[in-house]
Short mmCIF file of N, CA and C in Angstrom, two decimals:
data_model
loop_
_atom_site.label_atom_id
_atom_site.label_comp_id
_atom_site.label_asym_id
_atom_site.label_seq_id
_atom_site.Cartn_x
_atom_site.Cartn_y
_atom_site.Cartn_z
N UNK A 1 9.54 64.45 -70.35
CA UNK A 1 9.14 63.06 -70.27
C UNK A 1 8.11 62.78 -71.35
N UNK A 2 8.21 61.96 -72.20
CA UNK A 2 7.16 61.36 -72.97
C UNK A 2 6.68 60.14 -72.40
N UNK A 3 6.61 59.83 -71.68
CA UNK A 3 6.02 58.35 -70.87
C UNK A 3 5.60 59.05 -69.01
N UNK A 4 5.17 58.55 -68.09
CA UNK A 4 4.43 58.97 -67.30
C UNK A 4 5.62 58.88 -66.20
N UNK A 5 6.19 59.86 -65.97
CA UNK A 5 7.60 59.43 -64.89
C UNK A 5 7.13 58.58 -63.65
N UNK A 6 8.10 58.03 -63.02
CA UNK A 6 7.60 56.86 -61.78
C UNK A 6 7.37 57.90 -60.77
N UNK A 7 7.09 57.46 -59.88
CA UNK A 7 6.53 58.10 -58.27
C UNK A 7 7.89 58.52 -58.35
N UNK A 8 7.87 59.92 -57.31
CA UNK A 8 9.15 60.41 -57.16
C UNK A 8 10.37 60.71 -58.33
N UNK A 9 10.07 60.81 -59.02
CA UNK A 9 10.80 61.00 -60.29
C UNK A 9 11.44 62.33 -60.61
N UNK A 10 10.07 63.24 -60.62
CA UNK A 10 10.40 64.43 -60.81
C UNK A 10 10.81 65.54 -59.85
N UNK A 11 10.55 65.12 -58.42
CA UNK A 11 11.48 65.69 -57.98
C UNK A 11 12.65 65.41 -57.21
N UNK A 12 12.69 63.74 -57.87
CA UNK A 12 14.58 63.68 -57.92
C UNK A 12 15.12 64.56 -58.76
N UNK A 13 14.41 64.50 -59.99
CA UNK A 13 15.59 65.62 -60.91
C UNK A 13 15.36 67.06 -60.62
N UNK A 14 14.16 67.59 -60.16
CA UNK A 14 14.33 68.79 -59.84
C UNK A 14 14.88 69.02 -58.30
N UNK A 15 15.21 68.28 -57.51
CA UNK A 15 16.09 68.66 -56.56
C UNK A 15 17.30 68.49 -56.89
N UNK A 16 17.69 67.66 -57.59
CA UNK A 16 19.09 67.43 -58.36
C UNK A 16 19.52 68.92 -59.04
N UNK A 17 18.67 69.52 -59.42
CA UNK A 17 19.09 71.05 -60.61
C UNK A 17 19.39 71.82 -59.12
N UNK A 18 18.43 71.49 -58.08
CA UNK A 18 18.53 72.58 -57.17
C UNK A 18 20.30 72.65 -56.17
N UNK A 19 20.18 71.25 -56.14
CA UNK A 19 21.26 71.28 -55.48
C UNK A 19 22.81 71.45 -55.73
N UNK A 20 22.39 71.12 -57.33
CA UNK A 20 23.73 71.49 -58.47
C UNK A 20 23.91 73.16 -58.72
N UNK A 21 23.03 74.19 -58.13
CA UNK A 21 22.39 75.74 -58.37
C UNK A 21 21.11 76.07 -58.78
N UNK A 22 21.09 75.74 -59.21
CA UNK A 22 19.44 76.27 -60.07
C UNK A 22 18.51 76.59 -59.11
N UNK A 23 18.34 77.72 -59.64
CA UNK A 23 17.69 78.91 -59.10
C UNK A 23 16.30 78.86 -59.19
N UNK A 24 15.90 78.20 -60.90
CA UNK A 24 14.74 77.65 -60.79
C UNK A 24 14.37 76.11 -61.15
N UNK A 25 12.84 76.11 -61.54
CA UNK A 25 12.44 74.89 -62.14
C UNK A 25 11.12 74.90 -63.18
N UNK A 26 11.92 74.35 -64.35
CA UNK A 26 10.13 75.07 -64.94
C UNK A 26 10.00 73.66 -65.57
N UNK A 27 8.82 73.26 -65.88
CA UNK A 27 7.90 71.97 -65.79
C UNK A 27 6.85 72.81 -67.44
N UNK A 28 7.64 72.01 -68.46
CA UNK A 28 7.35 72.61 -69.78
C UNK A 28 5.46 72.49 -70.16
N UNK A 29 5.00 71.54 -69.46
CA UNK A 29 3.92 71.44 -70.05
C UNK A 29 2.82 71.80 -68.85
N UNK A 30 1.90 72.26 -68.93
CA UNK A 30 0.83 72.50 -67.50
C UNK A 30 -0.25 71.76 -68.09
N UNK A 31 -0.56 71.26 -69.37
CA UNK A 31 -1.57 69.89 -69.81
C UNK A 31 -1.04 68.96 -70.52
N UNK A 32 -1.12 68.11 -71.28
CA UNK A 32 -1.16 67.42 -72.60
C UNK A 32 -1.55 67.75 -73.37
N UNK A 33 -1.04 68.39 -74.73
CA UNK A 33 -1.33 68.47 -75.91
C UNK A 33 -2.73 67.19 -76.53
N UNK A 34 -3.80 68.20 -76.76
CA UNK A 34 -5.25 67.39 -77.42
C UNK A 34 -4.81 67.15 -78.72
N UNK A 35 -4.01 67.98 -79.54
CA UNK A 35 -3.77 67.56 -80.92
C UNK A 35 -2.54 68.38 -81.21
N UNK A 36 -2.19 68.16 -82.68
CA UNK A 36 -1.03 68.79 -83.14
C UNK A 36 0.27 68.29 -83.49
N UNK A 37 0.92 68.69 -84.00
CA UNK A 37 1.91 67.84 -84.31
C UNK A 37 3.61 67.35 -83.66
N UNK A 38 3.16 67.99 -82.41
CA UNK A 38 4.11 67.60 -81.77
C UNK A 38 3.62 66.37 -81.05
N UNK A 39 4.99 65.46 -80.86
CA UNK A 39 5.21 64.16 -79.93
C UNK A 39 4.35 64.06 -78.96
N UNK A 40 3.51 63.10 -78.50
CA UNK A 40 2.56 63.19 -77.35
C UNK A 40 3.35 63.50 -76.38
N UNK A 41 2.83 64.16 -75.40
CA UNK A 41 3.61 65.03 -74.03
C UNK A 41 3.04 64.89 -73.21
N UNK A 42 3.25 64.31 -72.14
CA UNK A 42 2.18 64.19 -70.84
C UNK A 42 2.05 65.70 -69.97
N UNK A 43 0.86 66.72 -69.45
CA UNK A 43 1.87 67.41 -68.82
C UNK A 43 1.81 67.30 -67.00
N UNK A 44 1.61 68.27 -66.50
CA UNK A 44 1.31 68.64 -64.58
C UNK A 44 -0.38 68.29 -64.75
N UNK A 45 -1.14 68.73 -65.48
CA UNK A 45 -2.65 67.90 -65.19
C UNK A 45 -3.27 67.13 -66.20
N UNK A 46 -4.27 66.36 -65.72
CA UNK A 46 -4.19 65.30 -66.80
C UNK A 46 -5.41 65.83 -68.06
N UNK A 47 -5.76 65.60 -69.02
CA UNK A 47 -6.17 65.31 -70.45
C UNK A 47 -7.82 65.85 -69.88
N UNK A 48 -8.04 65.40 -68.93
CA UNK A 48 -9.57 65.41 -68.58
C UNK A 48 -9.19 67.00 -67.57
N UNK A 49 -8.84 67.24 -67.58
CA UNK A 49 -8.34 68.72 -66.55
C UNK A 49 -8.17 68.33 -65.02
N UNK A 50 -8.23 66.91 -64.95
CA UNK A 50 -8.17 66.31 -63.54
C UNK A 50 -6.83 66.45 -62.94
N UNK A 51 -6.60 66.47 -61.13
CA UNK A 51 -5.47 66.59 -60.56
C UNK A 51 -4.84 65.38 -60.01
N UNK A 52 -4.32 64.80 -61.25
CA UNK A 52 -4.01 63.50 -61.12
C UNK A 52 -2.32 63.31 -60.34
N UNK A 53 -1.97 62.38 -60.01
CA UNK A 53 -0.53 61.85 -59.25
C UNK A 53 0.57 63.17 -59.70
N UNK A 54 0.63 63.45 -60.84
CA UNK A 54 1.83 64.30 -61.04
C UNK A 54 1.24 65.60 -60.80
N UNK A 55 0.33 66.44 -60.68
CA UNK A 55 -0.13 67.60 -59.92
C UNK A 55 0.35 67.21 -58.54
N UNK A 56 -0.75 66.23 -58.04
CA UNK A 56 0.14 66.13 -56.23
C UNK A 56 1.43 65.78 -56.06
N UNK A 57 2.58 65.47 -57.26
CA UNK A 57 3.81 65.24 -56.81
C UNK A 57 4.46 66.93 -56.92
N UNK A 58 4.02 67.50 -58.25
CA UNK A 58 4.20 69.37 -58.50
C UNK A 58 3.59 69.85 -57.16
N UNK A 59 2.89 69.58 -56.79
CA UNK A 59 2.58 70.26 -56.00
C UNK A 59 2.73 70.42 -54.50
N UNK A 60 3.59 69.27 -54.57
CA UNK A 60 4.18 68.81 -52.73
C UNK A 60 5.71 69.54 -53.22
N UNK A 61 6.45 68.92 -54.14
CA UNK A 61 7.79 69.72 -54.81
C UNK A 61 7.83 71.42 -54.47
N UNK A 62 6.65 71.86 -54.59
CA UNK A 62 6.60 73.31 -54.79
C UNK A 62 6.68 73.44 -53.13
N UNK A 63 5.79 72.54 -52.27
CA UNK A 63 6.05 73.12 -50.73
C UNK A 63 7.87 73.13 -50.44
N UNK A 64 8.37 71.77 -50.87
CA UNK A 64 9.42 71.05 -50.11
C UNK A 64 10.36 71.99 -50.82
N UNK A 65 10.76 72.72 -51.74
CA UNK A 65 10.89 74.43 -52.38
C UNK A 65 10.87 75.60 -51.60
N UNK A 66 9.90 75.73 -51.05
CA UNK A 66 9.44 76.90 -50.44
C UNK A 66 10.37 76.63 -49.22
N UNK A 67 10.34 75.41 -48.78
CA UNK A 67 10.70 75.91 -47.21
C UNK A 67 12.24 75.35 -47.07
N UNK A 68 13.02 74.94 -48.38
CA UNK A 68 14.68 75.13 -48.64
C UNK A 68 14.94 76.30 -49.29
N UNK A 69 14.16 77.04 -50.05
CA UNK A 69 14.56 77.92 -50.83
C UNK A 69 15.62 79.01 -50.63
N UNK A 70 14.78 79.95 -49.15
CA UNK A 70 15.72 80.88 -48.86
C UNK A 70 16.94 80.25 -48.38
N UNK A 71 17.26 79.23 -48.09
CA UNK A 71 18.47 78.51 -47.87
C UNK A 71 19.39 78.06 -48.97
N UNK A 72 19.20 78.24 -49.87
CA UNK A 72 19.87 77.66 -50.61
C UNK A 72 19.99 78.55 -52.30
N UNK A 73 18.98 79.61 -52.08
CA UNK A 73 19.28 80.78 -53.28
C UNK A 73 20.48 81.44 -53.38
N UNK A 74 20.49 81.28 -54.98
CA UNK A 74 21.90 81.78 -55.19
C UNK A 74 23.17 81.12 -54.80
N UNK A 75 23.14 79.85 -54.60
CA UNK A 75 24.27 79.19 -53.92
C UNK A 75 24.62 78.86 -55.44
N UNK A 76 25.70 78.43 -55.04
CA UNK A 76 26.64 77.60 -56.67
C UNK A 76 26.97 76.44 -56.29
N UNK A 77 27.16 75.58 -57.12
CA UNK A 77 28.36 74.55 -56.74
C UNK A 77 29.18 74.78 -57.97
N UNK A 78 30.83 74.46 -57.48
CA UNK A 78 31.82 74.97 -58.32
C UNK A 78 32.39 73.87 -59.36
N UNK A 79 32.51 73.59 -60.56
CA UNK A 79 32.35 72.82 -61.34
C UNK A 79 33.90 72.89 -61.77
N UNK A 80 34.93 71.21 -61.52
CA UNK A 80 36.42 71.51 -61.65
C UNK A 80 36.17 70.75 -62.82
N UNK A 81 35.24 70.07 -63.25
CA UNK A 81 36.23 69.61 -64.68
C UNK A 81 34.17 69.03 -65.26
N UNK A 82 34.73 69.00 -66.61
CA UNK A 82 33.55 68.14 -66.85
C UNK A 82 33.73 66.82 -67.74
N UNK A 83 32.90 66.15 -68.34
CA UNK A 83 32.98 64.70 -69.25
C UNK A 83 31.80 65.07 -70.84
N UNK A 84 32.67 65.19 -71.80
CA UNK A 84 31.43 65.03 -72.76
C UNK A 84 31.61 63.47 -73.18
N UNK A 85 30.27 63.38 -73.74
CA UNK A 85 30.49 61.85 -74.76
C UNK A 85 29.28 62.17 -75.54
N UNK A 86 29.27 60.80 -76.36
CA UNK A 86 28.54 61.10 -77.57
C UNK A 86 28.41 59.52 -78.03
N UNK A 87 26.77 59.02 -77.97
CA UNK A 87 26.48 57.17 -78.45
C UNK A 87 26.23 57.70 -80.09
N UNK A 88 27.18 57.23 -80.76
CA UNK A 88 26.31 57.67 -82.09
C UNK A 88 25.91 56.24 -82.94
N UNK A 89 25.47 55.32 -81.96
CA UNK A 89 24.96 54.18 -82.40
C UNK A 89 23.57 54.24 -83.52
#
């Protein structure tokens, strides 16, 4: 995400990976980049080292995880066909 995802955001899509298989979930950034030349990046805590909205959303995700997990490790879902496309607007 380069913009601040909405409430509930992130773990629509990370229950979405879970329920499609995925085994895990990894959450690329654990701060915001202070400088450098990559794209501003928001990450899990905020700029000031504070535990702002997306820590307590990581961090409720990680319970609501824990207590589907052994239920649902290693499961698959079986994939009959897929769709590519391509906007090359």
């Amino acid at each position: 995400f380069h913009e601040r995802p909405e409430p509930g955001e992130l773990a629509l899509f990370a229950l979405l990976a879970v329920a499609r298989g995925a085994d895990g979930i990894l959450h690329f950034r654990d701060r915001g980049c202070h400088f450098g030349a990559e794209m501003y990046c928001l990450g899990v805590v905020e700029h000031d080292s504070s535990r702002g909205r997306t820590f307590r959303e990581v961090a409720a995700l990680g319970d609501a995880l824990s207590r589907v997990g052994p239920a649902v490790l290693g499961t698959h879902v079986p994939v009959e066909f897929a769709v590519a496309a391509g906007d090359y607007e």
